[in-house]
PDB file of C-alpha atoms in Angstrom:
ATOM      1  CA  UNK A   1      19.685  -6.494  -2.207  1.00 50.00           C
ATOM      2  CA  UNK A   2      22.922  -7.802  -3.633  1.00 44.00           C
ATOM      3  CA  UNK A   3      23.439  -5.693  -6.744  1.00 46.00           C
ATOM      4  CA  UNK A   4      25.450  -7.204  -9.617  1.00 45.00           C
ATOM      5  CA  UNK A   5      28.801  -8.382  -8.487  1.00 50.00           C
ATOM      6  CA  UNK A   6      28.367  -7.127  -5.029  1.00 76.00           C
ATOM      7  CA  UNK A   7      28.491  -8.948  -1.626  1.00 89.00           C
ATOM      8  CA  UNK A   8      25.730  -8.721   0.980  1.00 94.00           C
ATOM      9  CA  UNK A   9      26.270  -5.852   3.193  1.00 94.00           C
ATOM     10  CA  UNK A  10      26.210  -6.447   7.035  1.00 95.00           C
ATOM     11  CA  UNK A  11      22.842  -5.062   7.323  1.00 96.00           C
ATOM     12  CA  UNK A  12      21.446  -7.292   4.584  1.00 95.00           C
ATOM     13  CA  UNK A  13      23.145 -10.184   6.005  1.00 97.00           C
ATOM     14  CA  UNK A  14      21.658  -9.580   9.473  1.00 97.00           C
ATOM     15  CA  UNK A  15      18.175  -9.077   8.016  1.00 96.00           C
ATOM     16  CA  UNK A  16      18.453 -12.398   6.072  1.00 97.00           C
ATOM     17  CA  UNK A  17      19.717 -14.346   9.149  1.00 97.00           C
ATOM     18  CA  UNK A  18      16.723 -13.035  11.029  1.00 96.00           C
ATOM     19  CA  UNK A  19      14.188 -13.980   8.433  1.00 95.00           C
ATOM     20  CA  UNK A  20      15.561 -17.336   7.243  1.00 97.00           C
ATOM     21  CA  UNK A  21      16.817 -20.532   8.622  1.00 97.00           C
ATOM     22  CA  UNK A  22      20.222 -20.196   6.966  1.00 97.00           C
ATOM     23  CA  UNK A  23      23.466 -19.304   8.668  1.00 96.00           C
ATOM     24  CA  UNK A  24      25.854 -16.629   7.399  1.00 96.00           C
ATOM     25  CA  UNK A  25      28.050 -19.022   5.426  1.00 97.00           C
ATOM     26  CA  UNK A  26      24.996 -20.678   3.739  1.00 97.00           C
ATOM     27  CA  UNK A  27      23.584 -17.237   2.855  1.00 97.00           C
ATOM     28  CA  UNK A  28      26.976 -16.067   1.310  1.00 96.00           C
ATOM     29  CA  UNK A  29      27.136 -19.387  -0.766  1.00 96.00           C
ATOM     30  CA  UNK A  30      23.625 -19.031  -2.029  1.00 96.00           C
ATOM     31  CA  UNK A  31      24.070 -15.293  -2.908  1.00 97.00           C
ATOM     32  CA  UNK A  32      27.252 -16.069  -4.770  1.00 96.00           C
ATOM     33  CA  UNK A  33      25.357 -18.843  -6.808  1.00 94.00           C
ATOM     34  CA  UNK A  34      22.352 -16.675  -7.360  1.00 95.00           C
ATOM     35  CA  UNK A  35      24.481 -13.640  -8.574  1.00 95.00           C
ATOM     36  CA  UNK A  36      26.410 -15.999 -10.849  1.00 93.00           C
ATOM     37  CA  UNK A  37      23.094 -17.253 -12.452  1.00 90.00           C
ATOM     38  CA  UNK A  38      21.409 -13.906 -12.225  1.00 93.00           C
ATOM     39  CA  UNK A  39      24.186 -11.204 -12.708  1.00 93.00           C
ATOM     40  CA  UNK A  40      21.429  -8.546 -12.795  1.00 93.00           C
ATOM     41  CA  UNK A  41      20.482  -9.455  -9.178  1.00 93.00           C
ATOM     42  CA  UNK A  42      17.091 -10.465 -10.233  1.00 96.00           C
ATOM     43  CA  UNK A  43      15.506 -13.526 -11.604  1.00 96.00           C
ATOM     44  CA  UNK A  44      12.944 -13.140 -14.545  1.00 96.00           C
ATOM     45  CA  UNK A  45       9.860 -15.441 -14.958  1.00 96.00           C
ATOM     46  CA  UNK A  46      11.387 -16.776 -18.308  1.00 95.00           C
ATOM     47  CA  UNK A  47      14.616 -17.838 -16.428  1.00 94.00           C
ATOM     48  CA  UNK A  48      12.565 -19.335 -13.705  1.00 95.00           C
ATOM     49  CA  UNK A  49      10.531 -21.434 -16.222  1.00 95.00           C
ATOM     50  CA  UNK A  50      13.784 -22.558 -17.924  1.00 94.00           C
ATOM     51  CA  UNK A  51      14.980 -23.898 -14.603  1.00 91.00           C
ATOM     52  CA  UNK A  52      11.850 -25.880 -13.978  1.00 91.00           C
ATOM     53  CA  UNK A  53      11.999 -27.221 -17.585  1.00 93.00           C
ATOM     54  CA  UNK A  54      15.418 -28.758 -16.752  1.00 92.00           C
ATOM     55  CA  UNK A  55      13.897 -30.651 -13.742  1.00 90.00           C
ATOM     56  CA  UNK A  56      10.772 -31.855 -15.615  1.00 90.00           C
ATOM     57  CA  UNK A  57      11.987 -32.691 -19.175  1.00 89.00           C
ATOM     58  CA  UNK A  58       9.091 -35.222 -19.675  1.00 88.00           C
ATOM     59  CA  UNK A  59       6.197 -32.770 -19.107  1.00 91.00           C
ATOM     60  CA  UNK A  60       5.444 -29.004 -19.310  1.00 94.00           C
ATOM     61  CA  UNK A  61       6.163 -27.185 -16.165  1.00 94.00           C
ATOM     62  CA  UNK A  62       5.347 -23.851 -17.667  1.00 96.00           C
ATOM     63  CA  UNK A  63       2.156 -23.193 -15.922  1.00 96.00           C
ATOM     64  CA  UNK A  64       3.312 -24.583 -12.486  1.00 95.00           C
ATOM     65  CA  UNK A  65       6.534 -22.484 -12.741  1.00 96.00           C
ATOM     66  CA  UNK A  66       4.362 -19.423 -13.287  1.00 96.00           C
ATOM     67  CA  UNK A  67       2.354 -20.104 -10.268  1.00 96.00           C
ATOM     68  CA  UNK A  68       5.294 -20.782  -8.103  1.00 96.00           C
ATOM     69  CA  UNK A  69       7.114 -17.690  -9.424  1.00 97.00           C
ATOM     70  CA  UNK A  70       4.179 -15.530  -8.285  1.00 96.00           C
ATOM     71  CA  UNK A  71       4.505 -16.785  -4.795  1.00 96.00           C
ATOM     72  CA  UNK A  72       8.258 -16.138  -4.729  1.00 96.00           C
ATOM     73  CA  UNK A  73       7.683 -12.663  -6.162  1.00 97.00           C
ATOM     74  CA  UNK A  74       6.295 -11.231  -3.025  1.00 95.00           C
ATOM     75  CA  UNK A  75       6.252  -7.631  -4.136  1.00 96.00           C
ATOM     76  CA  UNK A  76       4.768  -8.448  -7.547  1.00 95.00           C
ATOM     77  CA  UNK A  77       7.275  -6.523  -9.535  1.00 97.00           C
ATOM     78  CA  UNK A  78       7.901  -9.361 -11.994  1.00 96.00           C
ATOM     79  CA  UNK A  79      11.320 -10.261 -10.651  1.00 96.00           C
ATOM     80  CA  UNK A  80      12.657 -12.587  -7.896  1.00 97.00           C
ATOM     81  CA  UNK A  81      15.240 -10.747  -5.963  1.00 96.00           C
ATOM     82  CA  UNK A  82      17.826 -12.533  -3.780  1.00 97.00           C
ATOM     83  CA  UNK A  83      16.028 -11.932  -0.673  1.00 97.00           C
ATOM     84  CA  UNK A  84      12.618 -13.106  -2.185  1.00 97.00           C
ATOM     85  CA  UNK A  85      14.255 -16.234  -3.405  1.00 96.00           C
ATOM     86  CA  UNK A  86      16.199 -17.076  -0.212  1.00 97.00           C
ATOM     87  CA  UNK A  87      13.150 -16.455   2.115  1.00 97.00           C
ATOM     88  CA  UNK A  88      10.985 -18.625  -0.061  1.00 96.00           C
ATOM     89  CA  UNK A  89      13.811 -21.357  -0.176  1.00 95.00           C
ATOM     90  CA  UNK A  90      14.150 -21.103   3.525  1.00 96.00           C
ATOM     91  CA  UNK A  91      10.525 -21.752   4.091  1.00 95.00           C
ATOM     92  CA  UNK A  92      10.165 -24.545   1.698  1.00 91.00           C
ATOM     93  CA  UNK A  93      13.325 -26.272   2.589  1.00 92.00           C
ATOM     94  CA  UNK A  94      13.675 -25.742   6.368  1.00 94.00           C
ATOM     95  CA  UNK A  95      10.367 -24.201   7.501  1.00 92.00           C
ATOM     96  CA  UNK A  96       8.112 -25.690  10.023  1.00 88.00           C
ATOM     97  CA  UNK A  97       5.116 -27.806   8.948  1.00 86.00           C
ATOM     98  CA  UNK A  98       2.767 -24.897   9.374  1.00 90.00           C
ATOM     99  CA  UNK A  99       5.128 -22.482   7.502  1.00 93.00           C
ATOM    100  CA  UNK A 100       5.319 -24.798   4.493  1.00 91.00           C
ATOM    101  CA  UNK A 101       1.544 -25.307   4.565  1.00 93.00           C
ATOM    102  CA  UNK A 102       1.029 -21.543   4.659  1.00 94.00           C
ATOM    103  CA  UNK A 103       3.359 -21.276   1.659  1.00 94.00           C
ATOM    104  CA  UNK A 104       1.652 -24.031  -0.185  1.00 92.00           C
ATOM    105  CA  UNK A 105      -1.824 -22.288   0.617  1.00 95.00           C
ATOM    106  CA  UNK A 106      -0.495 -19.114  -0.888  1.00 95.00           C
ATOM    107  CA  UNK A 107       0.440 -21.167  -3.917  1.00 95.00           C
ATOM    108  CA  UNK A 108      -3.189 -22.406  -4.374  1.00 95.00           C
ATOM    109  CA  UNK A 109      -4.983 -19.142  -3.322  1.00 97.00           C
ATOM    110  CA  UNK A 110      -4.394 -17.476  -6.629  1.00 97.00           C
ATOM    111  CA  UNK A 111      -6.370 -14.311  -6.033  1.00 96.00           C
ATOM    112  CA  UNK A 112      -5.090 -13.869  -2.483  1.00 95.00           C
ATOM    113  CA  UNK A 113      -8.487 -13.612  -0.982  1.00 98.00           C
ATOM    114  CA  UNK A 114      -7.778 -16.148   1.939  1.00 97.00           C
ATOM    115  CA  UNK A 115      -9.725 -19.180   0.391  1.00 98.00           C
ATOM    116  CA  UNK A 116      -9.090 -21.736  -2.276  1.00 98.00           C
ATOM    117  CA  UNK A 117     -11.868 -22.338  -4.886  1.00 98.00           C
ATOM    118  CA  UNK A 118     -12.328 -25.412  -6.694  1.00 97.00           C
ATOM    119  CA  UNK A 119     -11.195 -23.582  -9.867  1.00 98.00           C
ATOM    120  CA  UNK A 120      -7.961 -22.344  -8.196  1.00 97.00           C
ATOM    121  CA  UNK A 121      -7.219 -25.794  -6.957  1.00 96.00           C
ATOM    122  CA  UNK A 122      -7.941 -27.237 -10.492  1.00 97.00           C
ATOM    123  CA  UNK A 123      -5.622 -24.719 -12.038  1.00 97.00           C
ATOM    124  CA  UNK A 124      -2.780 -25.784  -9.759  1.00 96.00           C
ATOM    125  CA  UNK A 125      -3.516 -29.495 -10.011  1.00 93.00           C
ATOM    126  CA  UNK A 126      -3.736 -29.317 -13.879  1.00 95.00           C
ATOM    127  CA  UNK A 127      -0.362 -27.672 -13.906  1.00 95.00           C
ATOM    128  CA  UNK A 128       1.171 -30.245 -11.661  1.00 92.00           C
ATOM    129  CA  UNK A 129      -0.195 -33.171 -13.828  1.00 92.00           C
ATOM    130  CA  UNK A 130       1.053 -31.490 -16.893  1.00 93.00           C
ATOM    131  CA  UNK A 131       4.523 -30.862 -15.355  1.00 92.00           C
ATOM    132  CA  UNK A 132       5.030 -34.501 -14.220  1.00 88.00           C
ATOM    133  CA  UNK A 133       3.549 -35.794 -17.483  1.00 79.00           C
ATOM    134  CA  UNK A 134       3.391 -39.650 -17.353  1.00 74.00           C
ATOM    135  CA  UNK A 135       6.097 -39.858 -14.699  1.00 75.00           C
ATOM    136  CA  UNK A 136       3.569 -40.931 -12.096  1.00 75.00           C
ATOM    137  CA  UNK A 137       1.053 -43.738 -12.221  1.00 83.00           C
ATOM    138  CA  UNK A 138      -1.946 -42.517 -10.334  1.00 82.00           C
ATOM    139  CA  UNK A 139      -4.863 -44.474  -8.715  1.00 86.00           C
ATOM    140  CA  UNK A 140      -8.179 -44.542 -10.655  1.00 90.00           C
ATOM    141  CA  UNK A 141      -9.610 -42.035  -8.225  1.00 88.00           C
ATOM    142  CA  UNK A 142      -6.920 -39.511  -8.939  1.00 87.00           C
ATOM    143  CA  UNK A 143      -6.112 -40.114 -12.601  1.00 89.00           C
ATOM    144  CA  UNK A 144      -7.517 -36.848 -13.711  1.00 92.00           C
ATOM    145  CA  UNK A 145      -7.007 -33.344 -12.212  1.00 94.00           C
ATOM    146  CA  UNK A 146     -10.815 -33.045 -11.762  1.00 96.00           C
ATOM    147  CA  UNK A 147     -10.911 -36.297  -9.769  1.00 94.00           C
ATOM    148  CA  UNK A 148      -8.004 -35.261  -7.573  1.00 90.00           C
ATOM    149  CA  UNK A 149      -9.595 -31.793  -6.822  1.00 94.00           C
ATOM    150  CA  UNK A 150     -12.974 -33.407  -5.998  1.00 95.00           C
ATOM    151  CA  UNK A 151     -11.189 -35.796  -3.613  1.00 91.00           C
ATOM    152  CA  UNK A 152      -9.156 -32.937  -2.063  1.00 90.00           C
ATOM    153  CA  UNK A 153     -12.484 -30.904  -1.658  1.00 94.00           C
ATOM    154  CA  UNK A 154     -14.365 -33.852  -0.126  1.00 93.00           C
ATOM    155  CA  UNK A 155     -11.499 -34.281   2.405  1.00 91.00           C
ATOM    156  CA  UNK A 156     -10.698 -30.662   3.223  1.00 94.00           C
ATOM    157  CA  UNK A 157     -13.815 -28.604   2.861  1.00 96.00           C
ATOM    158  CA  UNK A 158     -15.301 -29.408   6.180  1.00 95.00           C
ATOM    159  CA  UNK A 159     -18.083 -26.910   6.149  1.00 96.00           C
ATOM    160  CA  UNK A 160     -19.027 -27.734   2.542  1.00 96.00           C
ATOM    161  CA  UNK A 161     -18.960 -24.100   1.516  1.00 97.00           C
ATOM    162  CA  UNK A 162     -17.178 -24.783  -1.753  1.00 96.00           C
ATOM    163  CA  UNK A 163     -14.027 -23.032  -0.404  1.00 98.00           C
ATOM    164  CA  UNK A 164     -11.022 -24.140   1.652  1.00 97.00           C
ATOM    165  CA  UNK A 165      -9.907 -21.741   4.230  1.00 98.00           C
ATOM    166  CA  UNK A 166      -6.287 -21.742   5.420  1.00 97.00           C
ATOM    167  CA  UNK A 167      -7.268 -23.606   8.651  1.00 96.00           C
ATOM    168  CA  UNK A 168      -9.176 -26.331   6.531  1.00 96.00           C
ATOM    169  CA  UNK A 169      -6.122 -26.490   4.300  1.00 95.00           C
ATOM    170  CA  UNK A 170      -3.725 -26.965   7.141  1.00 93.00           C
ATOM    171  CA  UNK A 171      -5.912 -29.596   8.863  1.00 92.00           C
ATOM    172  CA  UNK A 172      -6.584 -31.545   5.631  1.00 91.00           C
ATOM    173  CA  UNK A 173      -2.982 -31.421   4.218  1.00 89.00           C
ATOM    174  CA  UNK A 174      -1.745 -32.953   7.428  1.00 87.00           C
ATOM    175  CA  UNK A 175      -3.902 -35.873   6.844  1.00 85.00           C
ATOM    176  CA  UNK A 176      -3.204 -36.169   3.074  1.00 76.00           C
ATOM    177  CA  UNK A 177      -0.175 -38.353   2.244  1.00 74.00           C
ATOM    178  CA  UNK A 178       0.080 -37.106  -1.211  1.00 69.00           C
ATOM    179  CA  UNK A 179       0.287 -33.374  -0.104  1.00 69.00           C
ATOM    180  CA  UNK A 180       2.721 -34.359   2.710  1.00 71.00           C
ATOM    181  CA  UNK A 181       4.973 -36.058   0.081  1.00 70.00           C
ATOM    182  CA  UNK A 182       4.742 -33.053  -2.247  1.00 65.00           C
ATOM    183  CA  UNK A 183       5.859 -30.800   0.506  1.00 62.00           C
ATOM    184  CA  UNK A 184       8.525 -33.308   1.628  1.00 58.00           C
ATOM    185  CA  UNK A 185       6.988 -33.639   5.002  1.00 49.00           C
ATOM    186  CA  UNK A 186       6.893 -36.571   7.475  1.00 44.00           C
ATOM    187  CA  UNK A 187       3.439 -38.338   7.471  1.00 36.00           C
TER     188      UNK A 187
END
């Protein structure tokens, strides 16, 4: 979709308008910008990580960028196409609460088995803490990734099976101010 130097076809535009919350003009602008930054028509993991490093210069966003890249790269070919980029951006910036929570769940569910384990949660939370570095002052019960994960599991794992299902994640996230803030949601 959108080869180097090309414009979106009428069919591509129609498809993107149907699967995103962006209008035609916004899609054209995003596509122009994407093609300017990625003339090949695809964003590589290294380039994606470089972008994250610009936004988080006081920490190390490498691991977190890797996790986010994997959610954007829906067909798992190692590249983010314009369609993958704009669909993820649409959900994360303009999606409904449940769409954003489903997207976030997919970020944490590293093996895509429909559940988040403590280890998966710990991997993501460690990456977030490394990314933000010392920019945030955290309360004593959340000042390590392990404490934060234990607190999340105590809150979300309602049936105490050591796993967080998508339903438990949605319900728990809606009650967690930190997660809502991270997703830029209203509390």
